[in-house]
Amino acid sequence: MPSSRNHQEANGIGQIEEQLQQQADAADAVQGGSETDREIADAANRDAHTSLDEIVVKHEA
């Protein structure tokens, strides 16, 4: 059980996000997604590697 309020809130937000994703997936399965929806999902899942990512990785090593 989470010991802090922030931890509890973070868990709640994660659950809400998961439920919303399940609802979106179900709607897509029933209605079929639009080309725009697929393009947005593809863009969101694309690897957006930047020079800042390289700095972070070097710093963590």
PDB file of N, CA and C in Angstrom:
ATOM      1  N   MET A   1       0.853  -1.182   0.000  1.00  0.00           N
ATOM      2  CA  MET A   1       0.000   0.000   0.000  1.00  0.00           C
ATOM      3  C   MET A   1       0.895   1.241   0.000  1.00  0.00           C
ATOM      4  N   PRO A   2       0.563   2.192  -0.859  1.00  0.00           N
ATOM      5  CA  PRO A   2       1.385   3.398  -0.920  1.00  0.00           C
ATOM      6  C   PRO A   2       1.404   4.142   0.410  1.00  0.00           C
ATOM      7  N   SER A   3       2.561   4.662   0.728  1.00  0.00           N
ATOM      8  CA  SER A   3       2.699   5.338   2.012  1.00  0.00           C
ATOM      9  C   SER A   3       2.489   6.836   1.923  1.00  0.00           C
ATOM     10  N   SER A   4       2.583   7.406   0.752  1.00  0.00           N
ATOM     11  CA  SER A   4       2.422   8.853   0.645  1.00  0.00           C
ATOM     12  C   SER A   4       1.261   9.207  -0.275  1.00  0.00           C
ATOM     13  N   ARG A   5       0.744  10.388  -0.076  1.00  0.00           N
ATOM     14  CA  ARG A   5      -0.380  10.857  -0.894  1.00  0.00           C
ATOM     15  C   ARG A   5       0.024  10.981  -2.357  1.00  0.00           C
ATOM     16  N   ASN A   6       1.241  11.485  -2.608  1.00  0.00           N
ATOM     17  CA  ASN A   6       1.704  11.632  -3.988  1.00  0.00           C
ATOM     18  C   ASN A   6       1.793  10.276  -4.677  1.00  0.00           C
ATOM     19  N   HIS A   7       2.273   9.290  -3.956  1.00  0.00           N
ATOM     20  CA  HIS A   7       2.384   7.948  -4.525  1.00  0.00           C
ATOM     21  C   HIS A   7       0.989   7.410  -4.844  1.00  0.00           C
ATOM     22  N   GLN A   8       0.037   7.637  -3.961  1.00  0.00           N
ATOM     23  CA  GLN A   8      -1.332   7.188  -4.189  1.00  0.00           C
ATOM     24  C   GLN A   8      -1.927   7.889  -5.416  1.00  0.00           C
ATOM     25  N   GLU A   9      -1.670   9.189  -5.530  1.00  0.00           N
ATOM     26  CA  GLU A   9      -2.187   9.942  -6.670  1.00  0.00           C
ATOM     27  C   GLU A   9      -1.566   9.446  -7.969  1.00  0.00           C
ATOM     28  N   ALA A  10      -0.266   9.157  -7.940  1.00  0.00           N
ATOM     29  CA  ALA A  10       0.409   8.655  -9.133  1.00  0.00           C
ATOM     30  C   ALA A  10      -0.174   7.306  -9.551  1.00  0.00           C
ATOM     31  N   ASN A  11      -0.452   6.452  -8.584  1.00  0.00           N
ATOM     32  CA  ASN A  11      -1.056   5.159  -8.905  1.00  0.00           C
ATOM     33  C   ASN A  11      -2.442   5.356  -9.499  1.00  0.00           C
ATOM     34  N   GLY A  12      -3.214   6.280  -8.954  1.00  0.00           N
ATOM     35  CA  GLY A  12      -4.553   6.557  -9.464  1.00  0.00           C
ATOM     36  C   GLY A  12      -4.519   7.088 -10.878  1.00  0.00           C
ATOM     37  N   ILE A  13      -3.562   7.973 -11.157  1.00  0.00           N
ATOM     38  CA  ILE A  13      -3.432   8.529 -12.511  1.00  0.00           C
ATOM     39  C   ILE A  13      -3.059   7.426 -13.483  1.00  0.00           C
ATOM     40  N   GLY A  14      -2.168   6.546 -13.080  1.00  0.00           N
ATOM     41  CA  GLY A  14      -1.781   5.430 -13.941  1.00  0.00           C
ATOM     42  C   GLY A  14      -2.959   4.529 -14.260  1.00  0.00           C
ATOM     43  N   GLN A  15      -3.804   4.288 -13.281  1.00  0.00           N
ATOM     44  CA  GLN A  15      -4.986   3.458 -13.501  1.00  0.00           C
ATOM     45  C   GLN A  15      -5.963   4.144 -14.454  1.00  0.00           C
ATOM     46  N   ILE A  16      -6.136   5.442 -14.298  1.00  0.00           N
ATOM     47  CA  ILE A  16      -7.029   6.197 -15.178  1.00  0.00           C
ATOM     48  C   ILE A  16      -6.508   6.145 -16.614  1.00  0.00           C
ATOM     49  N   GLU A  17      -5.197   6.353 -16.782  1.00  0.00           N
ATOM     50  CA  GLU A  17      -4.613   6.310 -18.115  1.00  0.00           C
ATOM     51  C   GLU A  17      -4.820   4.942 -18.752  1.00  0.00           C
ATOM     52  N   GLU A  18      -4.650   3.892 -17.975  1.00  0.00           N
ATOM     53  CA  GLU A  18      -4.835   2.535 -18.482  1.00  0.00           C
ATOM     54  C   GLU A  18      -6.291   2.307 -18.905  1.00  0.00           C
ATOM     55  N   GLN A  19      -7.232   2.769 -18.089  1.00  0.00           N
ATOM     56  CA  GLN A  19      -8.643   2.617 -18.432  1.00  0.00           C
ATOM     57  C   GLN A  19      -8.995   3.390 -19.696  1.00  0.00           C
ATOM     58  N   LEU A  20      -8.473   4.616 -19.820  1.00  0.00           N
ATOM     59  CA  LEU A  20      -8.743   5.408 -21.018  1.00  0.00           C
ATOM     60  C   LEU A  20      -8.163   4.738 -22.262  1.00  0.00           C
ATOM     61  N   GLN A  21      -6.978   4.158 -22.134  1.00  0.00           N
ATOM     62  CA  GLN A  21      -6.381   3.471 -23.279  1.00  0.00           C
ATOM     63  C   GLN A  21      -7.207   2.256 -23.664  1.00  0.00           C
ATOM     64  N   GLN A  22      -7.712   1.524 -22.674  1.00  0.00           N
ATOM     65  CA  GLN A  22      -8.561   0.365 -22.959  1.00  0.00           C
ATOM     66  C   GLN A  22      -9.848   0.796 -23.662  1.00  0.00           C
ATOM     67  N   GLN A  23     -10.418   1.915 -23.232  1.00  0.00           N
ATOM     68  CA  GLN A  23     -11.630   2.416 -23.877  1.00  0.00           C
ATOM     69  C   GLN A  23     -11.346   2.845 -25.317  1.00  0.00           C
ATOM     70  N   ALA A  24     -10.222   3.502 -25.523  1.00  0.00           N
ATOM     71  CA  ALA A  24      -9.856   3.931 -26.877  1.00  0.00           C
ATOM     72  C   ALA A  24      -9.614   2.713 -27.765  1.00  0.00           C
ATOM     73  N   ASP A  25      -8.952   1.696 -27.240  1.00  0.00           N
ATOM     74  CA  ASP A  25      -8.705   0.479 -28.010  1.00  0.00           C
ATOM     75  C   ASP A  25     -10.017  -0.217 -28.366  1.00  0.00           C
ATOM     76  N   ALA A  26     -10.943  -0.264 -27.402  1.00  0.00           N
ATOM     77  CA  ALA A  26     -12.244  -0.900 -27.646  1.00  0.00           C
ATOM     78  C   ALA A  26     -13.022  -0.129 -28.710  1.00  0.00           C
ATOM     79  N   ALA A  27     -13.024   1.196 -28.633  1.00  0.00           N
ATOM     80  CA  ALA A  27     -13.727   2.005 -29.626  1.00  0.00           C
ATOM     81  C   ALA A  27     -13.117   1.805 -31.009  1.00  0.00           C
ATOM     82  N   ASP A  28     -11.804   1.719 -31.068  1.00  0.00           N
ATOM     83  CA  ASP A  28     -11.121   1.496 -32.340  1.00  0.00           C
ATOM     84  C   ASP A  28     -11.495   0.130 -32.913  1.00  0.00           C
ATOM     85  N   ALA A  29     -11.591  -0.879 -32.047  1.00  0.00           N
ATOM     86  CA  ALA A  29     -11.950  -2.220 -32.500  1.00  0.00           C
ATOM     87  C   ALA A  29     -13.382  -2.258 -33.031  1.00  0.00           C
ATOM     88  N   VAL A  30     -14.281  -1.531 -32.390  1.00  0.00           N
ATOM     89  CA  VAL A  30     -15.685  -1.546 -32.788  1.00  0.00           C
ATOM     90  C   VAL A  30     -15.922  -0.662 -34.015  1.00  0.00           C
ATOM     91  N   GLN A  31     -15.373   0.551 -33.991  1.00  0.00           N
ATOM     92  CA  GLN A  31     -15.664   1.535 -35.031  1.00  0.00           C
ATOM     93  C   GLN A  31     -14.633   1.547 -36.155  1.00  0.00           C
ATOM     94  N   GLY A  32     -13.466   1.049 -35.865  1.00  0.00           N
ATOM     95  CA  GLY A  32     -12.380   1.173 -36.829  1.00  0.00           C
ATOM     96  C   GLY A  32     -11.739   2.536 -36.671  1.00  0.00           C
ATOM     97  N   GLY A  33     -10.442   2.577 -36.687  1.00  0.00           N
ATOM     98  CA  GLY A  33      -9.736   3.846 -36.508  1.00  0.00           C
ATOM     99  C   GLY A  33      -9.632   4.606 -37.809  1.00  0.00           C
ATOM    100  N   SER A  34      -9.436   5.884 -37.692  1.00  0.00           N
ATOM    101  CA  SER A  34      -9.263   6.715 -38.880  1.00  0.00           C
ATOM    102  C   SER A  34      -7.773   6.773 -39.228  1.00  0.00           C
ATOM    103  N   GLU A  35      -7.495   7.170 -40.437  1.00  0.00           N
ATOM    104  CA  GLU A  35      -6.104   7.321 -40.869  1.00  0.00           C
ATOM    105  C   GLU A  35      -5.392   8.356 -39.996  1.00  0.00           C
ATOM    106  N   THR A  36      -6.085   9.424 -39.654  1.00  0.00           N
ATOM    107  CA  THR A  36      -5.493  10.455 -38.797  1.00  0.00           C
ATOM    108  C   THR A  36      -5.119   9.887 -37.439  1.00  0.00           C
ATOM    109  N   ASP A  37      -6.004   9.074 -36.862  1.00  0.00           N
ATOM    110  CA  ASP A  37      -5.705   8.455 -35.568  1.00  0.00           C
ATOM    111  C   ASP A  37      -4.447   7.594 -35.657  1.00  0.00           C
ATOM    112  N   ARG A  38      -4.330   6.828 -36.734  1.00  0.00           N
ATOM    113  CA  ARG A  38      -3.155   5.954 -36.898  1.00  0.00           C
ATOM    114  C   ARG A  38      -1.887   6.790 -37.068  1.00  0.00           C
ATOM    115  N   GLU A  39      -1.977   7.891 -37.819  1.00  0.00           N
ATOM    116  CA  GLU A  39      -0.811   8.754 -38.006  1.00  0.00           C
ATOM    117  C   GLU A  39      -0.372   9.368 -36.688  1.00  0.00           C
ATOM    118  N   ILE A  40      -1.323   9.782 -35.876  1.00  0.00           N
ATOM    119  CA  ILE A  40      -0.998  10.368 -34.571  1.00  0.00           C
ATOM    120  C   ILE A  40      -0.341   9.326 -33.674  1.00  0.00           C
ATOM    121  N   ALA A  41      -0.899   8.120 -33.644  1.00  0.00           N
ATOM    122  CA  ALA A  41      -0.327   7.050 -32.825  1.00  0.00           C
ATOM    123  C   ALA A  41       1.082   6.709 -33.297  1.00  0.00           C
ATOM    124  N   ASP A  42       1.289   6.650 -34.606  1.00  0.00           N
ATOM    125  CA  ASP A  42       2.619   6.369 -35.139  1.00  0.00           C
ATOM    126  C   ASP A  42       3.614   7.451 -34.739  1.00  0.00           C
ATOM    127  N   ALA A  43       3.197   8.702 -34.843  1.00  0.00           N
ATOM    128  CA  ALA A  43       4.076   9.814 -34.478  1.00  0.00           C
ATOM    129  C   ALA A  43       4.407   9.784 -32.992  1.00  0.00           C
ATOM    130  N   ALA A  44       3.432   9.436 -32.178  1.00  0.00           N
ATOM    131  CA  ALA A  44       3.664   9.395 -30.731  1.00  0.00           C
ATOM    132  C   ALA A  44       4.602   8.266 -30.345  1.00  0.00           C
ATOM    133  N   ASN A  45       4.594   7.198 -31.109  1.00  0.00           N
ATOM    134  CA  ASN A  45       5.422   6.034 -30.780  1.00  0.00           C
ATOM    135  C   ASN A  45       6.772   6.039 -31.478  1.00  0.00           C
ATOM    136  N   ARG A  46       6.993   7.032 -32.339  1.00  0.00           N
ATOM    137  CA  ARG A  46       8.258   7.136 -33.048  1.00  0.00           C
ATOM    138  C   ARG A  46       9.397   7.439 -32.077  1.00  0.00           C
ATOM    139  N   ASP A  47      10.558   6.947 -32.389  1.00  0.00           N
ATOM    140  CA  ASP A  47      11.731   7.228 -31.560  1.00  0.00           C
ATOM    141  C   ASP A  47      12.158   8.666 -31.824  1.00  0.00           C
ATOM    142  N   ALA A  48      11.993   9.500 -30.830  1.00  0.00           N
ATOM    143  CA  ALA A  48      12.337  10.917 -30.962  1.00  0.00           C
ATOM    144  C   ALA A  48      13.675  11.175 -30.284  1.00  0.00           C
ATOM    145  N   HIS A  49      14.683  10.436 -30.692  1.00  0.00           N
ATOM    146  CA  HIS A  49      16.010  10.562 -30.097  1.00  0.00           C
ATOM    147  C   HIS A  49      16.607  11.914 -30.458  1.00  0.00           C
ATOM    148  N   THR A  50      17.057  12.627 -29.456  1.00  0.00           N
ATOM    149  CA  THR A  50      17.639  13.945 -29.677  1.00  0.00           C
ATOM    150  C   THR A  50      19.014  14.017 -29.043  1.00  0.00           C
ATOM    151  N   SER A  51      19.706  15.117 -29.299  1.00  0.00           N
ATOM    152  CA  SER A  51      21.020  15.302 -28.689  1.00  0.00           C
ATOM    153  C   SER A  51      20.898  15.398 -27.171  1.00  0.00           C
ATOM    154  N   LEU A  52      19.763  15.870 -26.674  1.00  0.00           N
ATOM    155  CA  LEU A  52      19.547  15.914 -25.228  1.00  0.00           C
ATOM    156  C   LEU A  52      19.534  14.504 -24.650  1.00  0.00           C
ATOM    157  N   ASP A  53      18.952  13.557 -25.381  1.00  0.00           N
ATOM    158  CA  ASP A  53      18.947  12.162 -24.940  1.00  0.00           C
ATOM    159  C   ASP A  53      20.378  11.657 -24.793  1.00  0.00           C
ATOM    160  N   GLU A  54      21.248  12.026 -25.728  1.00  0.00           N
ATOM    161  CA  GLU A  54      22.636  11.599 -25.652  1.00  0.00           C
ATOM    162  C   GLU A  54      23.326  12.159 -24.408  1.00  0.00           C
ATOM    163  N   ILE A  55      23.038  13.396 -24.078  1.00  0.00           N
ATOM    164  CA  ILE A  55      23.634  14.008 -22.891  1.00  0.00           C
ATOM    165  C   ILE A  55      23.165  13.280 -21.645  1.00  0.00           C
ATOM    166  N   VAL A  56      21.888  12.966 -21.577  1.00  0.00           N
ATOM    167  CA  VAL A  56      21.341  12.269 -20.422  1.00  0.00           C
ATOM    168  C   VAL A  56      21.968  10.895 -20.278  1.00  0.00           C
ATOM    169  N   VAL A  57      22.086  10.169 -21.398  1.00  0.00           N
ATOM    170  CA  VAL A  57      22.660   8.827 -21.352  1.00  0.00           C
ATOM    171  C   VAL A  57      24.117   8.904 -20.906  1.00  0.00           C
ATOM    172  N   LYS A  58      24.871   9.858 -21.416  1.00  0.00           N
ATOM    173  CA  LYS A  58      26.279  10.002 -21.009  1.00  0.00           C
ATOM    174  C   LYS A  58      26.381  10.349 -19.547  1.00  0.00           C
ATOM    175  N   HIS A  59      25.472  11.164 -19.057  1.00  0.00           N
ATOM    176  CA  HIS A  59      25.492  11.579 -17.655  1.00  0.00           C
ATOM    177  C   HIS A  59      25.168  10.400 -16.727  1.00  0.00           C
ATOM    178  N   GLU A  60      24.259   9.527 -17.158  1.00  0.00           N
ATOM    179  CA  GLU A  60      23.858   8.388 -16.336  1.00  0.00           C
ATOM    180  C   GLU A  60      24.933   7.314 -16.287  1.00  0.00           C
ATOM    181  N   ALA A  61      25.805   7.266 -17.301  1.00  0.00           N
ATOM    182  CA  ALA A  61      26.830   6.210 -17.379  1.00  0.00           C
ATOM    183  C   ALA A  61      27.939   6.406 -16.393  1.00  0.00           C
TER     184      ALA A  61
END
